[in-house]
mmCIF file of C-alpha atoms in Angstrom:
data_model
loop_
_atom_site.group_PDB
_atom_site.id
_atom_site.type_symbol
_atom_site.label_atom_id
_atom_site.label_comp_id
_atom_site.label_asym_id
_atom_site.label_seq_id
_atom_site.Cartn_x
_atom_site.Cartn_y
_atom_site.Cartn_z
ATOM 1 C CA GLU V 21 -64.347 54.151 13.963
ATOM 2 C CA VAL V 22 -65.891 53.034 10.728
ATOM 3 C CA GLN V 23 -63.098 52.175 8.237
ATOM 4 C CA LEU V 24 -62.169 50.626 5.036
ATOM 5 C CA LEU V 25 -58.502 49.735 4.109
ATOM 6 C CA GLU V 26 -57.761 48.715 0.566
ATOM 7 C CA SER V 27 -54.669 46.726 -0.307
ATOM 8 C CA GLY V 28 -53.309 44.707 -3.329
ATOM 9 C CA GLY V 29 -52.785 47.424 -5.893
ATOM 10 C CA GLY V 30 -49.467 47.611 -7.899
ATOM 11 C CA LEU V 31 -47.721 47.412 -11.295
ATOM 12 C CA VAL V 32 -49.078 44.513 -13.586
ATOM 13 C CA GLN V 33 -48.621 43.878 -17.314
ATOM 14 C CA PRO V 34 -51.270 44.186 -19.863
ATOM 15 C CA GLY V 35 -53.362 41.055 -19.920
ATOM 16 C CA GLY V 36 -52.281 40.236 -16.238
ATOM 17 C CA SER V 37 -54.112 39.794 -12.965
ATOM 18 C CA LEU V 38 -54.427 41.433 -9.630
ATOM 19 C CA ARG V 39 -56.655 40.868 -6.650
ATOM 20 C CA LEU V 40 -57.626 43.829 -4.441
ATOM 21 C CA SER V 41 -58.675 43.412 -0.889
ATOM 22 C CA CYS V 42 -60.747 45.701 1.370
ATOM 23 C CA ALA V 43 -60.550 45.206 5.082
ATOM 24 C CA ALA V 44 -63.653 46.451 6.931
ATOM 25 C CA SER V 45 -63.991 47.650 10.637
ATOM 26 C CA GLY V 46 -66.069 49.562 13.047
ATOM 27 C CA PHE V 47 -69.303 48.326 11.577
ATOM 28 C CA THR V 48 -71.420 45.044 10.962
ATOM 29 C CA PHE V 49 -69.830 44.365 7.518
ATOM 30 C CA LYS V 50 -72.281 41.427 6.832
ATOM 31 C CA ASN V 51 -75.281 43.739 6.798
ATOM 32 C CA TYR V 52 -74.198 46.281 4.204
ATOM 33 C CA ALA V 53 -73.890 45.972 0.374
ATOM 34 C CA MET V 54 -70.462 47.094 -0.797
ATOM 35 C CA ASN V 55 -69.032 48.604 -3.908
ATOM 36 C CA TRP V 56 -65.718 49.216 -5.796
ATOM 37 C CA VAL V 57 -65.364 52.584 -7.603
ATOM 38 C CA ARG V 58 -62.300 53.537 -9.812
ATOM 39 C CA GLN V 59 -60.663 56.856 -10.726
ATOM 40 C CA ALA V 60 -58.171 56.970 -13.717
ATOM 41 C CA PRO V 61 -55.447 59.370 -13.391
ATOM 42 C CA GLY V 62 -56.818 62.820 -13.724
ATOM 43 C CA LYS V 63 -60.414 61.541 -14.567
ATOM 44 C CA GLY V 64 -63.597 61.310 -12.929
ATOM 45 C CA LEU V 65 -65.196 58.527 -10.897
ATOM 46 C CA GLU V 66 -66.390 55.287 -12.294
ATOM 47 C CA TRP V 67 -68.651 52.647 -10.487
ATOM 48 C CA VAL V 68 -66.857 49.391 -11.221
ATOM 49 C CA SER V 69 -68.805 46.588 -9.228
ATOM 50 C CA GLY V 70 -71.137 46.038 -6.404
ATOM 51 C CA ILE V 71 -72.234 42.900 -4.032
ATOM 52 C CA SER V 72 -75.223 42.506 -1.859
ATOM 53 C CA ALA V 73 -74.768 42.168 1.827
ATOM 54 C CA SER V 74 -75.972 38.544 2.528
ATOM 55 C CA ASP V 75 -77.134 36.764 -0.752
ATOM 56 C CA TYR V 76 -73.881 37.947 -2.652
ATOM 57 C CA ILE V 77 -75.588 38.989 -5.833
ATOM 58 C CA THR V 78 -72.922 40.721 -7.674
ATOM 59 C CA PHE V 79 -73.453 43.521 -10.414
ATOM 60 C CA TYR V 80 -70.663 44.982 -13.103
ATOM 61 C CA SER V 81 -70.287 47.810 -15.096
ATOM 62 C CA ASP V 82 -70.094 46.777 -18.902
ATOM 63 C CA SER V 83 -66.521 47.922 -18.918
ATOM 64 C CA VAL V 84 -65.481 45.211 -16.557
ATOM 65 C CA LYS V 85 -68.044 42.511 -16.969
ATOM 66 C CA GLY V 86 -66.404 39.172 -17.869
ATOM 67 C CA ARG V 87 -62.961 40.176 -16.355
ATOM 68 C CA PHE V 88 -63.532 41.292 -13.103
ATOM 69 C CA THR V 89 -65.019 39.184 -10.067
ATOM 70 C CA ILE V 90 -66.423 41.022 -6.801
ATOM 71 C CA SER V 91 -66.579 38.678 -3.722
ATOM 72 C CA ARG V 92 -66.949 38.957 0.007
ATOM 73 C CA ASP V 93 -66.022 36.908 3.039
ATOM 74 C CA ASN V 94 -68.361 38.265 5.781
ATOM 75 C CA SER V 95 -66.674 36.055 8.485
ATOM 76 C CA GLU V 96 -63.339 37.924 7.664
ATOM 77 C CA LYS V 97 -65.083 41.319 6.994
ATOM 78 C CA THR V 98 -63.234 41.813 3.720
ATOM 79 C CA LEU V 99 -64.318 42.673 0.166
ATOM 80 C CA TYR V 100 -62.413 41.381 -2.906
ATOM 81 C CA LEU V 101 -61.985 42.355 -6.423
ATOM 82 C CA GLN V 102 -60.250 39.955 -8.855
ATOM 83 C CA MET V 103 -59.301 41.576 -11.880
ATOM 84 C CA ASP V 104 -58.293 39.549 -14.855
ATOM 85 C CA SER V 105 -57.176 40.461 -18.559
ATOM 86 C CA LEU V 106 -56.252 43.871 -17.353
ATOM 87 C CA ARG V 107 -55.954 46.535 -19.968
ATOM 88 C CA ALA V 108 -54.192 50.068 -19.908
ATOM 89 C CA ASP V 109 -57.495 51.753 -19.362
ATOM 90 C CA ASP V 110 -58.245 49.767 -16.192
ATOM 91 C CA ALA V 111 -55.120 51.853 -14.456
ATOM 92 C CA ALA V 112 -56.645 54.051 -11.764
ATOM 93 C CA ILE V 113 -57.031 54.292 -7.900
ATOM 94 C CA TYR V 114 -59.447 51.660 -6.867
ATOM 95 C CA TYR V 115 -61.778 52.583 -3.872
ATOM 96 C CA CYS V 116 -64.091 50.185 -1.702
ATOM 97 C CA SER V 117 -67.010 51.782 -0.498
ATOM 98 C CA LYS V 118 -70.006 50.846 1.845
ATOM 99 C CA ASP V 119 -73.658 51.432 1.335
ATOM 100 C CA LEU V 120 -75.470 53.697 3.616
ATOM 101 C CA PHE V 121 -78.534 51.717 4.354
ATOM 102 C CA LEU V 122 -78.215 48.068 5.732
ATOM 103 C CA GLY V 123 -79.867 45.099 3.945
ATOM 104 C CA ASP V 124 -79.564 43.576 0.546
ATOM 105 C CA PHE V 125 -80.968 46.232 -1.685
ATOM 106 C CA HIS V 126 -78.290 48.280 -3.206
ATOM 107 C CA TYR V 127 -79.016 51.907 -3.187
ATOM 108 C CA TYR V 128 -75.636 53.012 -4.200
ATOM 109 C CA TYR V 129 -75.483 55.540 -1.531
ATOM 110 C CA MET V 130 -71.699 55.213 -0.567
ATOM 111 C CA ASP V 131 -71.276 56.673 2.668
ATOM 112 C CA VAL V 132 -67.807 55.148 3.760
ATOM 113 C CA TRP V 133 -64.859 54.945 1.503
ATOM 114 C CA GLY V 134 -61.431 53.774 1.845
ATOM 115 C CA LYS V 135 -58.327 55.782 0.874
ATOM 116 C CA GLY V 136 -57.900 53.758 -2.207
ATOM 117 C CA THR V 137 -55.292 51.629 -3.613
ATOM 118 C CA THR V 138 -53.432 52.209 -7.216
ATOM 119 C CA VAL V 139 -53.286 49.989 -9.905
ATOM 120 C CA THR V 140 -51.001 50.684 -12.762
ATOM 121 C CA VAL V 141 -51.180 48.573 -16.038
ATOM 122 C CA ALA V 142 -48.037 48.774 -18.041
ATOM 123 C CA SER V 143 -45.266 46.730 -19.738
ATOM 124 C CA GLN R 2 -75.477 55.710 -21.267
ATOM 125 C CA SER R 3 -71.875 55.647 -19.922
ATOM 126 C CA ALA R 4 -72.169 58.777 -17.600
ATOM 127 C CA LEU R 5 -74.332 61.337 -16.216
ATOM 128 C CA THR R 6 -73.720 64.747 -17.723
ATOM 129 C CA GLN R 7 -72.487 67.633 -15.569
ATOM 130 C CA PRO R 8 -70.963 70.846 -16.532
ATOM 131 C CA PRO R 9 -66.955 70.540 -16.397
ATOM 132 C CA SER R 10 -66.976 73.609 -14.103
ATOM 133 C CA ALA R 11 -68.925 76.149 -11.922
ATOM 134 C CA SER R 12 -67.683 79.078 -9.869
ATOM 135 C CA GLY R 13 -68.880 81.693 -7.651
ATOM 136 C CA SER R 14 -67.614 84.340 -5.092
ATOM 137 C CA PRO R 15 -67.677 83.729 -1.196
ATOM 138 C CA GLY R 16 -71.158 83.983 0.052
ATOM 139 C CA GLN R 17 -72.868 83.475 -3.252
ATOM 140 C CA SER R 18 -74.646 80.087 -4.334
ATOM 141 C CA VAL R 19 -73.717 77.750 -7.054
ATOM 142 C CA THR R 20 -75.926 75.089 -8.705
ATOM 143 C CA ILE R 21 -74.632 72.104 -10.419
ATOM 144 C CA SER R 22 -76.806 70.244 -12.863
ATOM 145 C CA CYS R 23 -76.838 66.468 -13.518
ATOM 146 C CA THR R 24 -78.672 65.366 -16.801
ATOM 147 C CA GLY R 25 -79.586 61.844 -17.267
ATOM 148 C CA THR R 26 -82.510 60.136 -18.979
ATOM 149 C CA SER R 27 -85.914 58.610 -18.270
ATOM 150 C CA SER R 28 -84.254 55.346 -17.539
ATOM 151 C CA ASP R 29 -82.223 56.598 -14.631
ATOM 152 C CA ILE R 30 -82.711 60.169 -12.892
ATOM 153 C CA GLY R 31 -86.176 60.345 -14.496
ATOM 154 C CA ARG R 32 -87.180 56.919 -13.519
ATOM 155 C CA HIS R 33 -86.865 57.122 -9.368
ATOM 156 C CA ASN R 34 -85.362 59.148 -6.684
ATOM 157 C CA TYR R 35 -82.199 57.157 -6.142
ATOM 158 C CA VAL R 36 -79.840 60.237 -6.695
ATOM 159 C CA SER R 37 -76.872 61.066 -4.732
ATOM 160 C CA TRP R 38 -74.295 63.605 -4.760
ATOM 161 C CA TYR R 39 -70.489 63.371 -3.550
ATOM 162 C CA VAL R 40 -67.678 65.901 -2.999
ATOM 163 C CA GLN R 41 -64.036 65.003 -3.642
ATOM 164 C CA TYR R 42 -61.118 67.111 -2.245
ATOM 165 C CA PRO R 43 -57.989 66.851 -3.995
ATOM 166 C CA ASP R 44 -56.173 63.533 -3.255
ATOM 167 C CA LYS R 45 -58.996 62.606 -1.049
ATOM 168 C CA ALA R 46 -61.745 59.909 -1.157
ATOM 169 C CA PRO R 47 -65.292 61.184 -2.071
ATOM 170 C CA LYS R 48 -67.659 61.849 0.800
ATOM 171 C CA LEU R 49 -71.303 61.429 0.314
ATOM 172 C CA LEU R 50 -73.276 64.818 0.601
ATOM 173 C CA ILE R 51 -76.860 64.070 -0.603
ATOM 174 C CA TYR R 52 -79.017 60.828 -1.041
ATOM 175 C CA ASP R 53 -82.632 60.297 -1.979
ATOM 176 C CA VAL R 54 -82.345 63.322 -4.282
ATOM 177 C CA SER R 55 -82.253 65.776 -1.394
ATOM 178 C CA ARG R 56 -81.507 64.114 2.016
ATOM 179 C CA ARG R 57 -78.257 65.032 3.859
ATOM 180 C CA PRO R 58 -76.346 62.530 5.925
ATOM 181 C CA SER R 59 -75.622 63.440 9.507
ATOM 182 C CA GLY R 60 -72.717 66.032 9.583
ATOM 183 C CA VAL R 61 -73.347 67.530 6.087
ATOM 184 C CA PRO R 62 -74.209 71.308 6.594
ATOM 185 C CA ASP R 63 -77.446 72.433 5.440
ATOM 186 C CA ARG R 64 -75.711 74.674 2.809
ATOM 187 C CA PHE R 65 -75.770 71.681 0.413
ATOM 188 C CA SER R 66 -79.212 71.096 -1.054
ATOM 189 C CA GLY R 67 -80.498 68.695 -3.563
ATOM 190 C CA SER R 68 -83.350 68.674 -5.979
ATOM 191 C CA LYS R 69 -84.880 67.103 -9.198
ATOM 192 C CA SER R 70 -86.784 67.905 -12.038
ATOM 193 C CA GLY R 71 -87.785 65.351 -14.609
ATOM 194 C CA SER R 72 -84.366 63.791 -15.773
ATOM 195 C CA THR R 73 -82.185 66.317 -14.252
ATOM 196 C CA ALA R 74 -80.850 66.571 -10.723
ATOM 197 C CA SER R 75 -79.253 69.666 -9.277
ATOM 198 C CA LEU R 76 -77.072 70.282 -6.028
ATOM 199 C CA THR R 77 -76.817 73.869 -4.921
ATOM 200 C CA VAL R 78 -74.207 75.139 -2.451
ATOM 201 C CA SER R 79 -75.274 78.088 -0.696
ATOM 202 C CA GLY R 80 -73.208 80.508 1.220
ATOM 203 C CA LEU R 81 -70.198 79.426 -0.714
ATOM 204 C CA GLN R 82 -66.903 79.084 1.325
ATOM 205 C CA ALA R 83 -63.289 78.662 0.189
ATOM 206 C CA GLU R 84 -63.237 75.109 1.483
ATOM 207 C CA ASP R 85 -66.117 74.202 -0.913
ATOM 208 C CA GLU R 86 -63.556 74.281 -3.765
ATOM 209 C CA ALA R 87 -63.610 70.707 -4.969
ATOM 210 C CA ASP R 88 -65.076 68.332 -7.416
ATOM 211 C CA TYR R 89 -68.718 67.190 -7.150
ATOM 212 C CA TYR R 90 -70.254 64.063 -8.438
ATOM 213 C CA CYS R 91 -73.687 62.976 -8.891
ATOM 214 C CA SER R 92 -74.822 59.569 -8.902
ATOM 215 C CA ALA R 93 -77.927 57.544 -9.845
ATOM 216 C CA TYR R 94 -79.333 53.834 -9.477
ATOM 217 C CA VAL R 95 -79.758 52.249 -12.942
ATOM 218 C CA GLY R 96 -80.951 48.839 -13.147
ATOM 219 C CA SER R 97 -79.117 47.489 -10.531
ATOM 220 C CA ARG R 98 -76.005 49.239 -11.147
ATOM 221 C CA ALA R 99 -74.718 52.778 -10.375
ATOM 222 C CA LEU R 100 -73.905 55.533 -12.859
ATOM 223 C CA ILE R 101 -71.905 58.304 -11.997
ATOM 224 C CA GLY R 102 -71.698 61.721 -13.345
ATOM 225 C CA THR R 103 -68.772 63.370 -15.277
ATOM 226 C CA GLY R 104 -67.848 65.388 -12.320
ATOM 227 C CA THR R 105 -68.009 69.236 -11.914
ATOM 228 C CA LYS R 106 -65.140 71.337 -10.410
ATOM 229 C CA VAL R 107 -66.239 74.239 -8.283
ATOM 230 C CA THR R 108 -63.942 77.249 -7.998
ATOM 231 C CA VAL R 109 -64.496 79.770 -5.250
ATOM 232 C CA LEU R 110 -63.529 82.994 -6.811
#
């Protein structure tokens, strides 16, 4: 079964850091671009960041660029999101997702999603 | 542009059709066909419904269809069922990044 499992969420103070992980199983992780998408409480979806399959090219939304870092370990089949300088408006459920097509081009057709991990930013 | 524009809500009776619009610009939806649609049920992760404007992944019923005209994409749900009550989001590729719509809550009357 194709599966993504996020972890690492929790409560952090404004200005703090958190590292999210997403463990993949059931597919050849190294062949697919991956993404992080978040959803603030009661709000819509927001794409946060993406990383290509094998050349590790990264992309960020303007709202997190310079504060968040996406990375992947293809040998461990794990996606990461390092979040620094966290703000109140970063509080959300963070989902990791897999692109539909294999290869390095990022179509952003996200066909597999994890259940999400919750990040709360408060003092 | 921070998000593609969708109507906040749409509704229809069982068996009817409902169409959701997704308005972008010449830089995103109007530039190419990398448009997708997602459905999100309460407290669940999103699910891919449509990609490449109008293609359905395996397992998605043909009651769901997509189209595009200029800078506006549309999702039509035909033969509305109670289980279709959910939030729907469009998404488009924009300059190596993804832009997601504001979301539409579909209510089945």
